[in-house]
């Protein structure tokens, strides 16, 4: 799953009724095989994300 700075990520809820989380990739760490994304979510907090099957990358423009 390839992402670059400026892309958006959408994390789908894992259980019925769970809200999606959306944020912007502000840094890419790790390797291409095992990326770690630093994400600033729309609610303002930041986290390191190891994208999995519940993650969707929305490429910038």
Short mmCIF file of C-alpha atoms in Angstrom, two decimals:
data_model
loop_
_atom_site.label_atom_id
_atom_site.label_comp_id
_atom_site.label_asym_id
_atom_site.label_seq_id
_atom_site.Cartn_x
_atom_site.Cartn_y
_atom_site.Cartn_z
CA UNK A 1 0.00 0.00 0.00
CA UNK A 2 1.84 3.08 -1.25
CA UNK A 3 1.20 6.50 0.26
CA UNK A 4 2.97 9.84 0.03
CA UNK A 5 2.86 13.01 2.10
CA UNK A 6 -0.39 14.84 1.42
CA UNK A 7 -2.45 11.71 0.71
CA UNK A 8 -5.54 11.11 2.81
CA UNK A 9 -6.27 7.90 4.68
CA UNK A 10 -9.65 6.49 5.65
CA UNK A 11 -9.78 3.84 8.37
CA UNK A 12 -13.02 1.86 8.19
CA UNK A 13 -14.72 0.88 11.43
CA UNK A 14 -13.93 -2.69 12.47
CA UNK A 15 -17.35 -3.35 13.97
CA UNK A 16 -20.87 -2.43 12.92
CA UNK A 17 -21.65 1.14 13.94
CA UNK A 18 -18.01 2.16 14.49
CA UNK A 19 -17.14 5.50 12.94
CA UNK A 20 -14.57 5.87 10.18
CA UNK A 21 -11.44 7.90 10.88
CA UNK A 22 -10.00 10.19 8.23
CA UNK A 23 -6.69 12.03 8.22
CA UNK A 24 -3.74 13.31 6.20
CA UNK A 25 -0.37 11.62 5.79
CA UNK A 26 2.25 14.05 7.11
CA UNK A 27 5.27 11.70 7.06
CA UNK A 28 6.17 8.29 5.64
CA UNK A 29 8.54 6.07 7.65
CA UNK A 30 9.66 2.48 7.36
CA UNK A 31 10.26 0.67 4.08
CA UNK A 32 8.11 0.27 0.99
CA UNK A 33 7.32 -3.31 2.07
CA UNK A 34 6.46 -2.25 5.63
CA UNK A 35 5.39 1.41 5.59
CA UNK A 36 4.58 3.38 8.70
CA UNK A 37 2.54 6.51 8.14
CA UNK A 38 2.43 9.47 10.48
CA UNK A 39 -1.16 10.66 10.18
CA UNK A 40 -2.85 13.83 11.44
CA UNK A 41 -6.50 12.90 11.87
CA UNK A 42 -9.28 15.39 11.24
CA UNK A 43 -9.93 15.63 14.99
CA UNK A 44 -6.40 17.07 15.40
CA UNK A 45 -4.47 14.22 16.98
CA UNK A 46 -1.53 12.45 15.34
CA UNK A 47 -0.61 8.78 15.29
CA UNK A 48 1.72 6.32 13.58
CA UNK A 49 -0.28 3.96 11.39
CA UNK A 50 0.74 0.61 9.93
CA UNK A 51 -1.86 0.39 7.14
CA UNK A 52 -3.85 -2.82 6.96
CA UNK A 53 -6.95 -4.19 5.28
CA UNK A 54 -9.23 -1.65 6.95
CA UNK A 55 -7.21 1.30 5.55
CA UNK A 56 -7.92 3.10 2.29
CA UNK A 57 -5.38 5.50 0.72
CA UNK A 58 -6.91 8.48 -1.11
CA UNK A 59 -4.16 9.89 -3.29
CA UNK A 60 -3.81 13.67 -3.44
CA UNK A 61 -4.68 15.46 -6.69
#
